[in-house]
Short mmCIF file of C-alpha atoms in Angstrom, two decimals:
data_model
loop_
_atom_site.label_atom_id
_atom_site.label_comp_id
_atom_site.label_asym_id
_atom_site.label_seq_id
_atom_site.Cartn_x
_atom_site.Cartn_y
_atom_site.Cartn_z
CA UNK A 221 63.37 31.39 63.20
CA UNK A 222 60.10 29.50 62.21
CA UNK A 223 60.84 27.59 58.84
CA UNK A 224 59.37 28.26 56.40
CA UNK A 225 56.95 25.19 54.55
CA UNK A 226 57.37 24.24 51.18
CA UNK A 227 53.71 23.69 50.33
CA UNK A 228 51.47 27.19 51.45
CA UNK A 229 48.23 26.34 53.15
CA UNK A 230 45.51 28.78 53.02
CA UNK A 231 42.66 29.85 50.34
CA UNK A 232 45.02 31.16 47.84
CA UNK A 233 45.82 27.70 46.33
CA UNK A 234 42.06 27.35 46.37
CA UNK A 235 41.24 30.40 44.42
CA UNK A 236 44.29 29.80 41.60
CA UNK A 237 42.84 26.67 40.88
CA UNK A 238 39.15 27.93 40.83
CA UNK A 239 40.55 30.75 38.54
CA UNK A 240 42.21 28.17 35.83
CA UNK A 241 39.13 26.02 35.84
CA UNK A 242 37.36 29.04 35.14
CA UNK A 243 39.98 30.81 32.42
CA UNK A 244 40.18 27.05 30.78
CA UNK A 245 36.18 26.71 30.21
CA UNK A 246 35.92 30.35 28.95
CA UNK A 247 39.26 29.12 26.21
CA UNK A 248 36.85 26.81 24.98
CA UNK A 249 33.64 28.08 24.70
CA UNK A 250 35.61 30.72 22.27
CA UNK A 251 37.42 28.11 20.68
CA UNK A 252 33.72 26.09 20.29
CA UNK A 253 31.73 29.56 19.12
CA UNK A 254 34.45 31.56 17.15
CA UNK A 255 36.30 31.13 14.49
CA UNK A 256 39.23 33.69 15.75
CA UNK A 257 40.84 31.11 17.54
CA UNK A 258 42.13 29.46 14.84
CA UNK A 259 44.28 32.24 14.10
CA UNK A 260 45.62 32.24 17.65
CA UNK A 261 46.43 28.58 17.24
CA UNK A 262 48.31 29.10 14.42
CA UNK A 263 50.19 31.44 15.96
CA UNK A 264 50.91 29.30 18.92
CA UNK A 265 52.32 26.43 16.57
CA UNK A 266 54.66 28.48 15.40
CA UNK A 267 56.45 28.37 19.29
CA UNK A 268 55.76 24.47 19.06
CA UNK A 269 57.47 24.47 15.50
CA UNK A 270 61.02 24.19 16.97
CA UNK A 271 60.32 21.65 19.79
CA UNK A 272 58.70 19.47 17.15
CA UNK A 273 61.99 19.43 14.91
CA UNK A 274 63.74 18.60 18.31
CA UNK A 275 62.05 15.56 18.66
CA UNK A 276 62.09 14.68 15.61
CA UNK A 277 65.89 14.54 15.62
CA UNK A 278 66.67 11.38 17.46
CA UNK A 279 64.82 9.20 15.32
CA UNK A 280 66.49 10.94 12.39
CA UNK A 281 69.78 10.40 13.98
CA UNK A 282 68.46 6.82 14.73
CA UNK A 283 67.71 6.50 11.12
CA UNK A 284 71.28 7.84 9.86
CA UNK A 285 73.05 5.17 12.22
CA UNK A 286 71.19 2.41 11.20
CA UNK A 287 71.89 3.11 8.04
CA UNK A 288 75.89 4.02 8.91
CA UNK A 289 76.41 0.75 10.70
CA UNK A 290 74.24 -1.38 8.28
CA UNK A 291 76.10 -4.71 7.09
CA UNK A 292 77.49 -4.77 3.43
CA UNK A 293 74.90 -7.65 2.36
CA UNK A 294 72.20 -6.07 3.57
CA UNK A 295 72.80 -3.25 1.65
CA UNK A 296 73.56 -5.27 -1.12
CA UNK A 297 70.04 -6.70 -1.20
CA UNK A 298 68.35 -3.59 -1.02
CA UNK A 299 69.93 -2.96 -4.03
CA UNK A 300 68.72 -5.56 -5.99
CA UNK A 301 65.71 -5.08 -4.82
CA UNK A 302 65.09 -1.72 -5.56
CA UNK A 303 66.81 -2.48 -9.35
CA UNK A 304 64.27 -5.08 -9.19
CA UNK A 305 61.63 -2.42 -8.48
CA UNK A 306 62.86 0.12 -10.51
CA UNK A 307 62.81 -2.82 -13.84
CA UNK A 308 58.82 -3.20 -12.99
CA UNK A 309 57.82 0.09 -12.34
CA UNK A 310 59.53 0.82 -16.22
CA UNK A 311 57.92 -1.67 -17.44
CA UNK A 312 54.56 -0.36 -16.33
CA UNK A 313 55.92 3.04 -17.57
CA UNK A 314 55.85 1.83 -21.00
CA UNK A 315 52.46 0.46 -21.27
CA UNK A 316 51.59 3.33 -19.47
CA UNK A 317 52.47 5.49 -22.29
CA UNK A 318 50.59 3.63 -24.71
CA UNK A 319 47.49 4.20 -22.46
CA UNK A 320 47.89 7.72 -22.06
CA UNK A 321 48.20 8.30 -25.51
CA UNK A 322 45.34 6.43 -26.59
CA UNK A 323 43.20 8.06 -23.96
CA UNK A 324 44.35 11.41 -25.43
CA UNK A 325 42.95 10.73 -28.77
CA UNK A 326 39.94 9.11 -27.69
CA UNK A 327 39.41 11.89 -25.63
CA UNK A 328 40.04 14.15 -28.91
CA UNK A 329 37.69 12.53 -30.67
CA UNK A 330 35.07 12.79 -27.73
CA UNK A 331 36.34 16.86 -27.82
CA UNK A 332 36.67 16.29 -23.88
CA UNK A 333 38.83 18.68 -22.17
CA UNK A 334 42.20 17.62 -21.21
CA UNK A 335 43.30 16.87 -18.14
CA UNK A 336 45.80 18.47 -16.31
CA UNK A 337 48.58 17.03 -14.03
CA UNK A 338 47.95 18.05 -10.73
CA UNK A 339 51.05 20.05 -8.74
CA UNK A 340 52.46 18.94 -5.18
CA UNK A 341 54.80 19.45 -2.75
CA UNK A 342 56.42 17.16 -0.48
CA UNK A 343 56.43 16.91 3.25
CA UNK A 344 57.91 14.83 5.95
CA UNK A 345 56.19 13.35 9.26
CA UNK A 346 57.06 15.37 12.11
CA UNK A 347 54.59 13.94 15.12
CA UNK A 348 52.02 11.36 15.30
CA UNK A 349 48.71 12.53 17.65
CA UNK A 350 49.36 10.42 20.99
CA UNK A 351 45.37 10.44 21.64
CA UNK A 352 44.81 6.57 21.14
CA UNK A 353 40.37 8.53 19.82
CA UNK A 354 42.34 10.24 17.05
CA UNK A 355 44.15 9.78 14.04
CA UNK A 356 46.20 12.99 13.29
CA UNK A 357 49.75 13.88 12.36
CA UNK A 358 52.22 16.73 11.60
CA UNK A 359 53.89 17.22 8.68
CA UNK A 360 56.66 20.09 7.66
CA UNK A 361 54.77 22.09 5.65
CA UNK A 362 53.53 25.11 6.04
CA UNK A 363 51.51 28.37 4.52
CA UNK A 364 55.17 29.65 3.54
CA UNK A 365 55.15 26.38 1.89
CA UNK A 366 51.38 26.51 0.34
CA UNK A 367 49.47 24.75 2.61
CA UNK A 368 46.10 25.37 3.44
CA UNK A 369 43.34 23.74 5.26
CA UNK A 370 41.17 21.12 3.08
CA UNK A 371 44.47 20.11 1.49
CA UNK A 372 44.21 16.11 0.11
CA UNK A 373 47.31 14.82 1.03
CA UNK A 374 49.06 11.04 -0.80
CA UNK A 375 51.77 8.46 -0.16
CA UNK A 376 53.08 6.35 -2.94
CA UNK A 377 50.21 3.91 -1.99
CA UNK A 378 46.98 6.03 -1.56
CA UNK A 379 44.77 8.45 -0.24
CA UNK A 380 46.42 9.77 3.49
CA UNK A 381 43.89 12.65 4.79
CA UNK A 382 43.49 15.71 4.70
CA UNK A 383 44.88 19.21 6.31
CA UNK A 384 42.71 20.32 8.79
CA UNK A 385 45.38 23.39 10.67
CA UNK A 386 47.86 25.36 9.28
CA UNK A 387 50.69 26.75 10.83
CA UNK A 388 53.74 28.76 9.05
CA UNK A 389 55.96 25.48 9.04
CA UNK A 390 54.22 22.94 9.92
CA UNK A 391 50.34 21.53 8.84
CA UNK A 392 48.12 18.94 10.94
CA UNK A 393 46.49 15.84 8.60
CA UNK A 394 43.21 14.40 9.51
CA UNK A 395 44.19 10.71 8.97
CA UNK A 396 41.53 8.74 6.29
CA UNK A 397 41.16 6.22 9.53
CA UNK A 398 39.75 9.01 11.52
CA UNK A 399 36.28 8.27 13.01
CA UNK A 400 35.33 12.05 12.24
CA UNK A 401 36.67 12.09 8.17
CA UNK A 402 34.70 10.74 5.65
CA UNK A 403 34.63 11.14 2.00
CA UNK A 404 33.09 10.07 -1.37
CA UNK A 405 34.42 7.28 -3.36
CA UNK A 406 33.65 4.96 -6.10
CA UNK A 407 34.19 1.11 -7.13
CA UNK A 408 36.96 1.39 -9.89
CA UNK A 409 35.13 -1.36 -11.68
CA UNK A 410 31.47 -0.73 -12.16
CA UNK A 411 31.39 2.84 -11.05
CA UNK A 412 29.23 2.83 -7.90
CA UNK A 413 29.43 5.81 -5.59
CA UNK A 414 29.20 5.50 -1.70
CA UNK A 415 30.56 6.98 1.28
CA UNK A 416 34.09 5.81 3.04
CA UNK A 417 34.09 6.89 6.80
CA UNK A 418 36.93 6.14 9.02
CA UNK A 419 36.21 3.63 12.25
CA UNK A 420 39.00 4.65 14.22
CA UNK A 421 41.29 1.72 13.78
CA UNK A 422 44.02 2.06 11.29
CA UNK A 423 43.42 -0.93 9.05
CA UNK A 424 40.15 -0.62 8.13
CA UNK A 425 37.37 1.77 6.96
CA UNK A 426 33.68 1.64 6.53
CA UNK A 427 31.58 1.71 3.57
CA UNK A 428 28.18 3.74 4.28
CA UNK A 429 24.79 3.39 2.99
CA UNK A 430 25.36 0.07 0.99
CA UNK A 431 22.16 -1.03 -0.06
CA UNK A 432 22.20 -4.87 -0.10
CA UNK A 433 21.69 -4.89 -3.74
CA UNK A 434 24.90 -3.23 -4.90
CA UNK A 435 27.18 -4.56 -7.19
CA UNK A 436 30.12 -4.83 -4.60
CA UNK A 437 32.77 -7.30 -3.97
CA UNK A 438 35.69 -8.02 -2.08
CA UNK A 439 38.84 -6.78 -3.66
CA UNK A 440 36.73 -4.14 -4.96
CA UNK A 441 39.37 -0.78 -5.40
CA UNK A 442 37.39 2.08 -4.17
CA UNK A 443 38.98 5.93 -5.51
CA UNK A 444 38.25 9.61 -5.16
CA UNK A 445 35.29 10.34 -7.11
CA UNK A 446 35.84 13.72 -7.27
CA UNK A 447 32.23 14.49 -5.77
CA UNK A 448 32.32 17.89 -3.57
CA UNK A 449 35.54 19.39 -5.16
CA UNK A 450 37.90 18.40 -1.99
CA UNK A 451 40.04 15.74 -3.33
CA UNK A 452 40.96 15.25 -6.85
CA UNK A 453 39.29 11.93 -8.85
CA UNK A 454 41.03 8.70 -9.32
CA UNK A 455 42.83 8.16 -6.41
CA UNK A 456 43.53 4.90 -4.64
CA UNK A 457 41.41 4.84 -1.12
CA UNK A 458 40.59 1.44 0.06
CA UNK A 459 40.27 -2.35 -0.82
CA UNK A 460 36.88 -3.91 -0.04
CA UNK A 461 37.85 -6.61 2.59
CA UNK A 462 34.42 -7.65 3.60
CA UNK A 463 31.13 -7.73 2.64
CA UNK A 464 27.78 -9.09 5.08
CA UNK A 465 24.61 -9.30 3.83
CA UNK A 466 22.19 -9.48 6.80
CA UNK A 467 18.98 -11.11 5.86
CA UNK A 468 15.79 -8.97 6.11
CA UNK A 469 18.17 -5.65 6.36
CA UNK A 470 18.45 -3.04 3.49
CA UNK A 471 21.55 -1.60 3.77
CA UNK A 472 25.31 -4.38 3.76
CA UNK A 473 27.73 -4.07 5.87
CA UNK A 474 30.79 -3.17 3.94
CA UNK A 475 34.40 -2.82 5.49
CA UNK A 476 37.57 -1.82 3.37
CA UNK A 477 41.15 -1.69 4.07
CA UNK A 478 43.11 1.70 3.32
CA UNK A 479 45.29 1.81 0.32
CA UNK A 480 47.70 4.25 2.17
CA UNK A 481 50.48 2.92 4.70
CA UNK A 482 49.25 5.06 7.44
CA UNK A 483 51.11 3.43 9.95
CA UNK A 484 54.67 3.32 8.43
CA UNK A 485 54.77 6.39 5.50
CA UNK A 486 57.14 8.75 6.74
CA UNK A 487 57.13 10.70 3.20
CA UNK A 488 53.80 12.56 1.59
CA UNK A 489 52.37 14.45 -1.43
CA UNK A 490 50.28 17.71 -0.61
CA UNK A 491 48.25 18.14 -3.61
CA UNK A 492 47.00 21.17 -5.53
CA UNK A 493 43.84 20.47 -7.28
CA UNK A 494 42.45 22.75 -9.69
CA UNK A 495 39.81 25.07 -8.53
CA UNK A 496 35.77 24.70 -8.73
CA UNK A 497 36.09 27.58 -11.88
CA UNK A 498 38.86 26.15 -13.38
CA UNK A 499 36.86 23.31 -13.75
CA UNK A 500 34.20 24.59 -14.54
CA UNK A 501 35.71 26.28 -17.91
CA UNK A 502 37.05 22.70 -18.35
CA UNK A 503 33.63 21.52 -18.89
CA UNK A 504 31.93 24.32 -20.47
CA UNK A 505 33.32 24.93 -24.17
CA UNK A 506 33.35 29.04 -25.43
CA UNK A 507 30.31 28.30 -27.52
CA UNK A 508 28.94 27.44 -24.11
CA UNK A 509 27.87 24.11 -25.74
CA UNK A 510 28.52 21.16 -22.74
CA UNK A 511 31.36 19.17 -23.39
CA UNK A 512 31.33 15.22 -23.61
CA UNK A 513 32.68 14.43 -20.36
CA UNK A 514 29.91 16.44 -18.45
CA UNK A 515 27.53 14.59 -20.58
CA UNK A 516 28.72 11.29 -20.08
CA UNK A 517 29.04 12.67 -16.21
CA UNK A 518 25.15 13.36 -16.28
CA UNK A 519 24.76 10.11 -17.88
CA UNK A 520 26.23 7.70 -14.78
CA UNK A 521 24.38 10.25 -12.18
CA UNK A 522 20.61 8.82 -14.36
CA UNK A 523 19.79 12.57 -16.14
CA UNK A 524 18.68 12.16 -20.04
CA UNK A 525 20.89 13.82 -22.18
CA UNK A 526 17.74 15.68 -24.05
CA UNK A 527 16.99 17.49 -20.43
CA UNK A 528 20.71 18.57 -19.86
CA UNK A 529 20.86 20.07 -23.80
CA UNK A 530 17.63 21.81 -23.78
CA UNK A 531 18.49 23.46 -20.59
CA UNK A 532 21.87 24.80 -21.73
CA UNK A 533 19.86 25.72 -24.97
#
């Protein structure tokens, strides 16, 4: 009997491959023009859910040998390092309580809404993107969890991302060193606004649109402003790094570092920032007279006070 060859020839293979090219192009033109897709990938992540957690379980078992096998001195110094740690961090505790009082009366006196602490939930790394173009991870938490897309997300050092896909247990993060995320900050010490837009390289950001007149240094701590409602103000983003004035050009050339360990956090904070309305009502009082803080808000942005009263009168 004729055997039988492992490989067909013929124009089938030529038509299956001419039919995935074809089913793959019209996948993303609807994932380019419509929005349902999203759904579907959502669903799909929840099948990739499970694999994830599988790989994520050497390194965890990695992780709990280490620390299993780990020599008595060693641990020994950790511990007196952390004490060590743990002595500063009360120490800045208690002056930190002296501040926050004090800003709650001048803030009394100013009859400026109070601030509210914002909620969060943790979430652990699951994956890191493998695409050396972009800067995205997977954390484990979900829409069961309270996730949604536009979510800021924190380490204990800084500003991370932001969620850009949710899934039922798991959430991509658009990494703050992304070349697509940007975001507005300010300069912590004179209150200059500008744009922060990732360059693609984990240790450093860009500063856009610095005219060559600014007030800007390096060491300069740039934070959340607030601006555009996604992420809350008065978070930690970047350290200004460099700073090149180019003779005869407008605009500087500003580079920052990123606050956040983005290459070695394993552990994050998925915020919950109060609403557009909510803070709205912060701001507006029930006699509908404008509180201080908007004023003083109007103030830094260049509007007269007389223009902002008589148009709430």
């Amino acid at each position: 009997m004729p055997i039988k060859p492992l490989f067909s020839h013929g124009p089938v293979p030529g038509y299956r491959l001419f039919f995935c090219v074809l089913l793959a192009g019209v996948l993303m033109f609807v994932d380019q023009r419509f929005t349902r897709m999203e759904d579907i990938r959502a669903q799909m992540t929840m099948v990739v859910a499970p694999i994830q957690w599988v790989v994520s379980v050497p390194s965890d078992l990695l992780n709990w040998g280490a620390l299993a096998l780990s020599d008595q001195q060693a641990l020994v110094d950790e511990n007196r390092r952390l004490r060590e740690q743990i002595l500063t961090l009360s120490h800045r505790g208690q002056r930190l309580a002296n501040l926050t009082a004090e800003n709650a009366e001048l803030r009394a006196l100013l009859k400026a809404g109070k601030r509210r602490d914002i909620p969060f939930i943790t979430a652990e790394l699951l994956s890191l993107d493998n695409d050396p173009f972009s800067h995205q991870m997977v954390v484990d938490r979900g829409h069961r969890n309270g996730a949604y897309v536009g979510q800021p997300v924190i380490d204990a050092s800084g500003l991370v991302g932001q969620v850009t896909a949710v899934s039922a247990y798991s959430s991509r993060v658009l990494l703050l060193a992304d070349a697509s995320h940007a975001l507005p900050v300010q300069v912590n010490r004179n209150g200059l606004r500008f744009i922060v837009q990732g360059s693609g390289r984990y240790g450093s950001v860009n500063v856009l649109h610095v005219p060559d007149t600014a007030d800007i240094r390096e060491g300069d701590l740039l934070t959340t402003s607030g601006l555009a409602g996604r992420f809350p103000p008065g978070y930690p983003v970047a350290r200004v790094t460099n700073v090149y004035h180019d003779p005869g050009q407008p605009f500087a050339q500003v580079t920052a570092e990123p606050s956040a360990q983005l290459q070695r956090s394993r552990h994050f904070l998925l915020l919950f920032p109060p609403t557009r309305e909510a803070f709205e009502d912060a701001i507006w009082g029930d006699t509908m007279d404008i509180a201080a803080e908007a004023l003083h808000a109007a103030e830094r942005i260049g509007l007269p006070q007389g223009d902002i009263q008589e148009e709430v009168r």
